[in-house]
XYZ file of C-alpha atoms in Angstrom:
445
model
C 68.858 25.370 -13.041
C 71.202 27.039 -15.259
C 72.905 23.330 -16.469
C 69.059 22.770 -17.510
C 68.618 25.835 -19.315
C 71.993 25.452 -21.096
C 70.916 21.966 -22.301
C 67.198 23.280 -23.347
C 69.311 26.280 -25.038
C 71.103 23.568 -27.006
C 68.709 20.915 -27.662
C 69.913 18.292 -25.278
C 66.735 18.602 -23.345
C 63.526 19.829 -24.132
C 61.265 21.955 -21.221
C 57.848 20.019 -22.682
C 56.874 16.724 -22.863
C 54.933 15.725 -26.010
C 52.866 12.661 -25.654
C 51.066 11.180 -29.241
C 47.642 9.667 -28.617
C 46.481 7.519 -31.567
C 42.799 8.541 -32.240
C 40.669 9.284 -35.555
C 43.196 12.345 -36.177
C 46.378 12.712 -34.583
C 46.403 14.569 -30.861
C 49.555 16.102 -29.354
C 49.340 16.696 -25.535
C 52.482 18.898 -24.013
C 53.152 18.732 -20.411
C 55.637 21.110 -18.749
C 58.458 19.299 -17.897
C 58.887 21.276 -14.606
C 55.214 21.029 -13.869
C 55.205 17.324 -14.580
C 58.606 16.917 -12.289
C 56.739 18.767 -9.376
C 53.681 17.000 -9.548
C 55.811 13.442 -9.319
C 57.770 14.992 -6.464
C 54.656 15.943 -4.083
C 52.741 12.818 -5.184
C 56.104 11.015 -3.729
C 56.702 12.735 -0.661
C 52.858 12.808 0.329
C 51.618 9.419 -0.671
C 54.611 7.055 -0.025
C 54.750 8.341 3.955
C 50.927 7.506 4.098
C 51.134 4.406 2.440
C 53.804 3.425 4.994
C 52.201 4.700 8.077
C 49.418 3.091 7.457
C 51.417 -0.515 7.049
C 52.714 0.234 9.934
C 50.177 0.716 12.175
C 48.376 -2.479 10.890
C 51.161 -4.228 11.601
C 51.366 -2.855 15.388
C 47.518 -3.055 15.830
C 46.506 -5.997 14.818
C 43.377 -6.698 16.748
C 42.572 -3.083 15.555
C 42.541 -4.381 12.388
C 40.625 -8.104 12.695
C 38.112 -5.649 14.977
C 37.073 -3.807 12.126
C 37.247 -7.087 9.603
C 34.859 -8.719 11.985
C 32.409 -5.594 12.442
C 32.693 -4.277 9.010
C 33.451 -6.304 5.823
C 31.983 -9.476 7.324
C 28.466 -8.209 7.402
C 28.697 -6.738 4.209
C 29.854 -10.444 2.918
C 26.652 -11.627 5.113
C 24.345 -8.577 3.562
C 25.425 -9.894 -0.170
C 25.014 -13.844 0.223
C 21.696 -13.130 2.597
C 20.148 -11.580 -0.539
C 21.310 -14.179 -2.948
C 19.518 -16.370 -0.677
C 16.578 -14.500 -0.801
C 16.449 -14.197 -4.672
C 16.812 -18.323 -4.708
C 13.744 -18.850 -2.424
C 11.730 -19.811 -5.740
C 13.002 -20.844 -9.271
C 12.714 -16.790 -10.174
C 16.895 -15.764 -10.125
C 17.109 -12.575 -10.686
C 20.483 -10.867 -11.186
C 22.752 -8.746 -8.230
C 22.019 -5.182 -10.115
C 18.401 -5.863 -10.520
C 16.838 -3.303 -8.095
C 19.621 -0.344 -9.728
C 18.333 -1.355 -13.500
C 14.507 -1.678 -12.128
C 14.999 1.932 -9.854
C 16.492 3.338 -13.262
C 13.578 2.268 -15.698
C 10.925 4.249 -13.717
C 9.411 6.936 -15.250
C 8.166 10.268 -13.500
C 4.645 8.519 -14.556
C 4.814 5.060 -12.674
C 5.623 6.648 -9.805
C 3.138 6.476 -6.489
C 2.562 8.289 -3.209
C 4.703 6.557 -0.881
C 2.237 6.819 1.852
C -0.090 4.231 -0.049
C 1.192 0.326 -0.834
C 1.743 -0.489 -4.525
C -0.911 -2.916 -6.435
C 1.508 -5.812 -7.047
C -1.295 -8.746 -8.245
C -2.697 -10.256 -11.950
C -4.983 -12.667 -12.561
C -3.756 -14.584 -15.838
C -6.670 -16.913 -16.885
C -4.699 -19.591 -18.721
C -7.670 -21.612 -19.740
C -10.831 -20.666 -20.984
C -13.735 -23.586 -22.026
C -15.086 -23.078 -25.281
C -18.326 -24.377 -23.526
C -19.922 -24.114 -19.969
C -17.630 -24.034 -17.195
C -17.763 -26.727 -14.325
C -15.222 -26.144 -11.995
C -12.803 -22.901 -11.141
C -9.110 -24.269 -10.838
C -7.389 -21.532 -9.104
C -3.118 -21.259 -8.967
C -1.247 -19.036 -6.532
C 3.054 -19.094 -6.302
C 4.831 -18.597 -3.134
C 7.213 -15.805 -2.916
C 9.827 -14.942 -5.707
C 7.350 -17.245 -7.823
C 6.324 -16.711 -10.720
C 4.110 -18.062 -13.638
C 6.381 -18.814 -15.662
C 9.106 -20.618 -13.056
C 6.790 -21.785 -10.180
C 4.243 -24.116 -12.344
C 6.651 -24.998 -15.064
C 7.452 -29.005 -15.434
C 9.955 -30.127 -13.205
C 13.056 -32.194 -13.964
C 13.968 -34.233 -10.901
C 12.703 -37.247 -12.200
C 16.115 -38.144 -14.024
C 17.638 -38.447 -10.610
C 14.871 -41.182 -8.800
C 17.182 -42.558 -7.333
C 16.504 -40.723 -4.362
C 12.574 -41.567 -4.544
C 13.522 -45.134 -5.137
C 15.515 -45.325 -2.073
C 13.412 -43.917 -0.030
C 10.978 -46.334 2.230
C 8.879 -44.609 4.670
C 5.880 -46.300 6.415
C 2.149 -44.745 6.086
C 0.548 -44.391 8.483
C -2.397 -42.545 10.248
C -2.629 -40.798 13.478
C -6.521 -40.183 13.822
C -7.725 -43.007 16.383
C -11.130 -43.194 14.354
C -8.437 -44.928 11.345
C -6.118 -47.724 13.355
C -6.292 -49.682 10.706
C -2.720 -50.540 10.061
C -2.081 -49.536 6.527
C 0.792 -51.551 3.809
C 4.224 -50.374 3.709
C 4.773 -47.479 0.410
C 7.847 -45.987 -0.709
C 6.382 -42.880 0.649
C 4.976 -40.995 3.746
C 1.161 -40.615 3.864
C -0.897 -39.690 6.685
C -3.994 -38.093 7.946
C -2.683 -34.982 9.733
C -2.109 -35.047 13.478
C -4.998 -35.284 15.836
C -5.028 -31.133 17.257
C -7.626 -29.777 19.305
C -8.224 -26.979 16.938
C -8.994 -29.602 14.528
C -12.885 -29.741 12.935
C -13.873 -32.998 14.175
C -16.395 -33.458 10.855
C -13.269 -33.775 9.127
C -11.264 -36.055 10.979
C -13.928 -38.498 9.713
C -12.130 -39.222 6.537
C -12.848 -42.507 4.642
C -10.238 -44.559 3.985
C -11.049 -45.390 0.789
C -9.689 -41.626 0.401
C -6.212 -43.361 0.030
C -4.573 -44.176 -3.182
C -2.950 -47.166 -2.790
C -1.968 -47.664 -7.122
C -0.436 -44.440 -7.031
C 2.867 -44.830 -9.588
C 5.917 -43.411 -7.729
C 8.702 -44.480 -10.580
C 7.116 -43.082 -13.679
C 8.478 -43.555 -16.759
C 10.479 -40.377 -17.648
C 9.123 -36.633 -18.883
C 6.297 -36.264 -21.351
C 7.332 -35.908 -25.256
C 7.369 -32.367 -25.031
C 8.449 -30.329 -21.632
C 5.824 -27.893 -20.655
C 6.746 -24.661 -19.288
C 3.121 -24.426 -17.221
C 1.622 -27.516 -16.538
C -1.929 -26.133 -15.054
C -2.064 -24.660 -18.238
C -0.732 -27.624 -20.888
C -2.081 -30.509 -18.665
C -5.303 -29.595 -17.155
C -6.336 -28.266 -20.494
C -6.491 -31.285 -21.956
C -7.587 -34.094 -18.407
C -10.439 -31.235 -17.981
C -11.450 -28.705 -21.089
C -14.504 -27.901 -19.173
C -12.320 -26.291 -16.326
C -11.600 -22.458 -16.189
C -7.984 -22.395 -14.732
C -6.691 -19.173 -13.823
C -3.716 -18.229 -11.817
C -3.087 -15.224 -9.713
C 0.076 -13.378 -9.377
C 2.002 -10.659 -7.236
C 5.217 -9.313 -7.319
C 7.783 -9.835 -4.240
C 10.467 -7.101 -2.924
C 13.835 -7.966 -4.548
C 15.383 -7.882 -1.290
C 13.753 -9.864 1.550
C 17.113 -8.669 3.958
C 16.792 -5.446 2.618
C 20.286 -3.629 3.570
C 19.700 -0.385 5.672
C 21.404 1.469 2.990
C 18.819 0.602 0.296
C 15.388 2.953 0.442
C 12.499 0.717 1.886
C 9.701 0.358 -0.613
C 5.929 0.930 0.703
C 4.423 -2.742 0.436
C 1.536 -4.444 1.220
C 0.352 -7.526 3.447
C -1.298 -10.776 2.949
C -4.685 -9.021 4.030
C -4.162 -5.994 1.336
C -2.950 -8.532 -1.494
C -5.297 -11.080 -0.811
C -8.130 -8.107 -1.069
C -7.091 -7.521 -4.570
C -6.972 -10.750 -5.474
C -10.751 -11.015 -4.553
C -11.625 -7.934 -6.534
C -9.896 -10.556 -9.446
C -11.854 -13.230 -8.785
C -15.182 -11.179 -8.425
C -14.950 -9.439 -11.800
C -14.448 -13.093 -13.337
C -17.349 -14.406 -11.353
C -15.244 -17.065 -9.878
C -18.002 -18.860 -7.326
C -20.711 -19.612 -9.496
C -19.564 -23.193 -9.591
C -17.229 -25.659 -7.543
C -13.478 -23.749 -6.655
C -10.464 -25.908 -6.512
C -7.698 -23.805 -4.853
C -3.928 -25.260 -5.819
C -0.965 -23.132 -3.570
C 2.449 -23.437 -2.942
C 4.481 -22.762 -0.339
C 2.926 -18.933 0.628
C -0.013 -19.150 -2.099
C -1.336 -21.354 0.308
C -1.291 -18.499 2.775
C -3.519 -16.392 0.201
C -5.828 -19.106 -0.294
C -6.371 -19.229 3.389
C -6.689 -15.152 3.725
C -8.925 -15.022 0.866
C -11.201 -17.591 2.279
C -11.272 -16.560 5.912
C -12.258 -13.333 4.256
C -15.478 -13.990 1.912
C -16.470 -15.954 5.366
C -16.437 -12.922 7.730
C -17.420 -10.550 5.577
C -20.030 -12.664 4.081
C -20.836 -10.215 1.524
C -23.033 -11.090 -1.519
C -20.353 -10.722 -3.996
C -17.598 -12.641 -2.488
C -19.463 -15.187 -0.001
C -19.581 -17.909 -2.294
C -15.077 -17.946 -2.227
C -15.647 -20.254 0.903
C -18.890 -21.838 0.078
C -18.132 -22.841 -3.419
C -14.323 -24.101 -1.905
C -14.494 -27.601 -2.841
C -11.066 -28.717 -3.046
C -7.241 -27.349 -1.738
C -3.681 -28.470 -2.802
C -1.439 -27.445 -0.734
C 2.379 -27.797 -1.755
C 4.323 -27.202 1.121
C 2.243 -24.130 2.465
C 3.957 -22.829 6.035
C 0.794 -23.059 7.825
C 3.100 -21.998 11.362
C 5.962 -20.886 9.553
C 9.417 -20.874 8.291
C 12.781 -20.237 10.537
C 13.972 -19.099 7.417
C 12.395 -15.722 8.375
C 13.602 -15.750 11.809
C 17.014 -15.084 10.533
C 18.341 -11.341 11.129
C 21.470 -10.304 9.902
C 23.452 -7.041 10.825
C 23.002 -3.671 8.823
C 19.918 -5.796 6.938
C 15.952 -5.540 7.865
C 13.407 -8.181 7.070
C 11.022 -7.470 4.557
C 7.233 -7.743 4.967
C 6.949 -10.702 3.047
C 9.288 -12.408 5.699
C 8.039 -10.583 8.897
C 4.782 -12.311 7.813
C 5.983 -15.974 7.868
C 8.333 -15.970 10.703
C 8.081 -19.089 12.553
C 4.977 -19.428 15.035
C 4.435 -15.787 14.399
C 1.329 -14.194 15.958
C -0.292 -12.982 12.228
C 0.267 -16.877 10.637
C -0.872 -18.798 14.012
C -4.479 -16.502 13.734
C -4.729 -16.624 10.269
C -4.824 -20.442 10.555
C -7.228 -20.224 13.823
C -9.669 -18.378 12.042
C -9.115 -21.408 8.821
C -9.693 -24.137 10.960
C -12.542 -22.514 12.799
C -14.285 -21.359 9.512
C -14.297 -25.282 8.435
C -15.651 -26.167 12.035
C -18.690 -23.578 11.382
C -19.499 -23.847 7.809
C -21.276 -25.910 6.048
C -18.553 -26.557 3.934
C -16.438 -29.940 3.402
C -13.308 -29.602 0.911
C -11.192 -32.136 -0.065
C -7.993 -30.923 1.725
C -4.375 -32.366 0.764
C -0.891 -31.603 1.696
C 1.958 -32.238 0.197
C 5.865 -31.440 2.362
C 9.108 -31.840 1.309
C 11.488 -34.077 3.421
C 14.629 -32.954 1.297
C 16.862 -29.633 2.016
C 16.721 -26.931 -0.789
C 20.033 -25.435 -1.847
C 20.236 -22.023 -1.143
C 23.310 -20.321 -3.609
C 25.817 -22.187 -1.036
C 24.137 -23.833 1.756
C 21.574 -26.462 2.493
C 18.174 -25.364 3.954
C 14.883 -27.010 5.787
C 12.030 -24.036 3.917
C 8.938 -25.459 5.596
C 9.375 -27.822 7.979
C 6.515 -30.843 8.330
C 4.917 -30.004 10.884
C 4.796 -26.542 9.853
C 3.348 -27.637 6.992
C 0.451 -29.917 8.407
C -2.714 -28.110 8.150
C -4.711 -29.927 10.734
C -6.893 -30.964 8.261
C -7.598 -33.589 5.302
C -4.414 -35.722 4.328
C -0.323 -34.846 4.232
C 2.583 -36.641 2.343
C 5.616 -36.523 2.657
C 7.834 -36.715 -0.079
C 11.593 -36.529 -0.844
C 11.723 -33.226 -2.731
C 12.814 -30.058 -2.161
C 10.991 -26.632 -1.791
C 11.479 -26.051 -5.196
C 10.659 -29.412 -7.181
C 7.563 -29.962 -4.497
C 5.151 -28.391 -6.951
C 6.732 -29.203 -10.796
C 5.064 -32.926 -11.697
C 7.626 -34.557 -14.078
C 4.605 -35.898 -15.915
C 1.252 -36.344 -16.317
C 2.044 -39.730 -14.619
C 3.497 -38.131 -11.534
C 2.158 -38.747 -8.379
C 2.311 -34.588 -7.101
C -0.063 -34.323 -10.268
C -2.238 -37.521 -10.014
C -3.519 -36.560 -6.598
C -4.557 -33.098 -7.942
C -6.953 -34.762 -10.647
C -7.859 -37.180 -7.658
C -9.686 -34.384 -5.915
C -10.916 -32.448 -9.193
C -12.745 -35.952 -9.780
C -13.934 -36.417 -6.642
C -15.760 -32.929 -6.726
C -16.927 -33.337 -10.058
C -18.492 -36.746 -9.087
């Protein structure tokens, strides 16, 4: 000590440490020299020990270590790709901070009483007649869908080549229609004889078939159309009202244990508040034509089954006035998506719903098929599946498998799409579009 105070004494070394930070106007921070000598010293002897203890005993306990690899930062690798899978579920990507940024932007004001579900349904009409209205054309997305992403044009047509390729035989399974049917590039076939199915409409003509249908069309329309119902329809039917109805999904369908579960509702509450939509429009004055995909077609069903057993005045003509369904790919029994569980990560309602031969789903479509039995109605029912896996951010998935996605009733096809292109025509010309217009012109007939 008294070598260092000589030197301070005589300049050699100073006992503070001046360190120049460039800013708008010079700043000179001093740091004892001592204090700054001690603090490197006990940093030293207390972290570098540590740091080497711990080394070592990873290198001693191995299994230790792949233990808590295995238990611990695998599922949290699981918990962040499992919710990039569920955010890919429709065309709707939304990004890995959304529910932090959508948490942050809520005011004291938008907040609700958690005891109570929050509304999470529009109704958008997208096409109003100038004149009388003749038919309802009504347009609900499957979950993460969206408007904008679900019924937007779709772009697969560049790569037919998996279309052209693709010869599967028609054929159908009713006994009343053995008539052996010519070869198409496509599947087509009246749904699978089923005990539960209404035997009125089994009876289905077979003049029903489209035979001309054009498979290879000839590229996109002139201008791409970022909602087809709205663009196309518009102008094949300006008499027709189309509307589409739209809820919101939870950002996380494997919601990590971590992360506060929101209060949400069912099929039966959202499909409730659709009705209260279609009421104050007066949708069931004149013929419905219901178009769903993939868990739209769900709603359709609940909202029908509904007006039927409650058979009120204001909502009884929602099944009678049902003249027509689309169905794109609609889980009538399912998904085995939704029968995957994941540690440290719960299932949201919206999958708990749709597991695969779930108890809610099966009724749901018990009480459908029995409601067509009783009534006195007939629609024009078709389905269409997908026969192609869906890419899910980095694997290959089966989202409604065909016989999941039978509904026991009216006609099914087959097609080589995935879950995603299954409802996006690539033109007016396309086939996934010309059937819809068949059935609209059937009704209106």
């Amino acid at each position: 000590m008294e070598v260092e105070d000589i030197m301070c004494d005589q300049g050699i070394m100073r006992t503070e440490l001046s360190m120049e930070i460039e800013t708008d106007s010079t700043t000179i921070i001093t740091i004892s020299a001592t204090r700054f000598r001690l603090a490197i010293t006990v940093l030293t002897r207390a972290v570098l020990p540590t740091v080497i203890q711990v080394c070592y005993k990873c290198l001693r306990n191995q299994k230790v270590v792949l233990d808590n690899v295995r238990h611990q930062i695998i599922p949290t690798i699981f918990a962040f790709l499992a919710n990039n899978i569920s955010r890919s579920l429709s065309s709707v990507q939304r990004g890995l901070f959304y529910p932090l940024l959508l948490r942050a932007t809520i005011t004291p004001s938008s907040t609700r009483d958690e005891d109570f579900p929050e509304e999470c349904v529009d109704c958008v009409v997208l096409h109003e007649p100038s004149g009388s209205i003749v038919v309802d054309i009504i347009f609900i997305h499957g979950i993460h869908g969206s408007l904008q992403n679900t019924w937007k044009q779709g772009l697969w047509a560049s790569d037919r080549n998996k279309i052209k390729k693709a010869v599967l035989e028609r054929s159908q399974t009713s006994s009343e229609l053995n008539r052996q049917l010519p070869n198409s590039p496509l599947k087509r076939s009246i749904s699978d004889y089923s005990s539960l199915r209404p035997s009125k409409l089994s009876k289905l003509d077979s003049t029903s078939f489209n035979n001309n249908i054009e498979i290879d069309n000839e590229g996109l329309d002139d201008e791409f159309s970022k909602c087809w119902p709205k663009d196309w329809l518009s102008k094949d039917y300006p008499n027709a009202r189309i509307i589409s109805l739209n809820y919101s999904t939870d950002p996380y369908l494997w919601r990590p244990v971590w992360v506060k579960k929101k209060n949400r509702s069912g099929i039966p509450e959202r499909s409730l508040e659709m009705i209260k939509h279609l009421v104050k429009l007066q949708v069931g004055r004149r013929p419905i034509v219901w178009v769903g995909h993939s868990k739209g077609g769900l709603y359709i069903k609940q909202i029908i089954v509904h007006a039927w057993e409650q058979n009120a005045e204001e909502m009884k003509y929602l099944y009678l006035q049902s003249k027509g369904i689309m169905f794109y790919s609609v889980p009538h029994r399912g998904s085995v998506l939704a029968d995957i569980t994941l540690p440290f990560l719960s299932r949201s309602v919206e999958l708990l719903e749709v597991q695969r031969n779930g108890c809610f789903i099966l009724d749901l479509h018990r009480k459908f098929l029995n409601m067509l039995e009783q009534s006195k109605i007939n629609p024009e029912v078709f389905s269409f599946f997908e026969t192609s896996l869906t890419f899910m951010s980095f694997v290959y998935l089966r989202i409604v498998a065909a016989d999941s996605a039978d509904a026991g009733v009216g006609e099914k096809w087959g097609v080589p799409l995935d879950h995603r292109e299954i409802c996006k025509p690539s033109s007016r010309q396309c086939f996934l579009y010309k059937e819809l217009l068949r059935i609209i012109e059937k009704i209106l007939c």
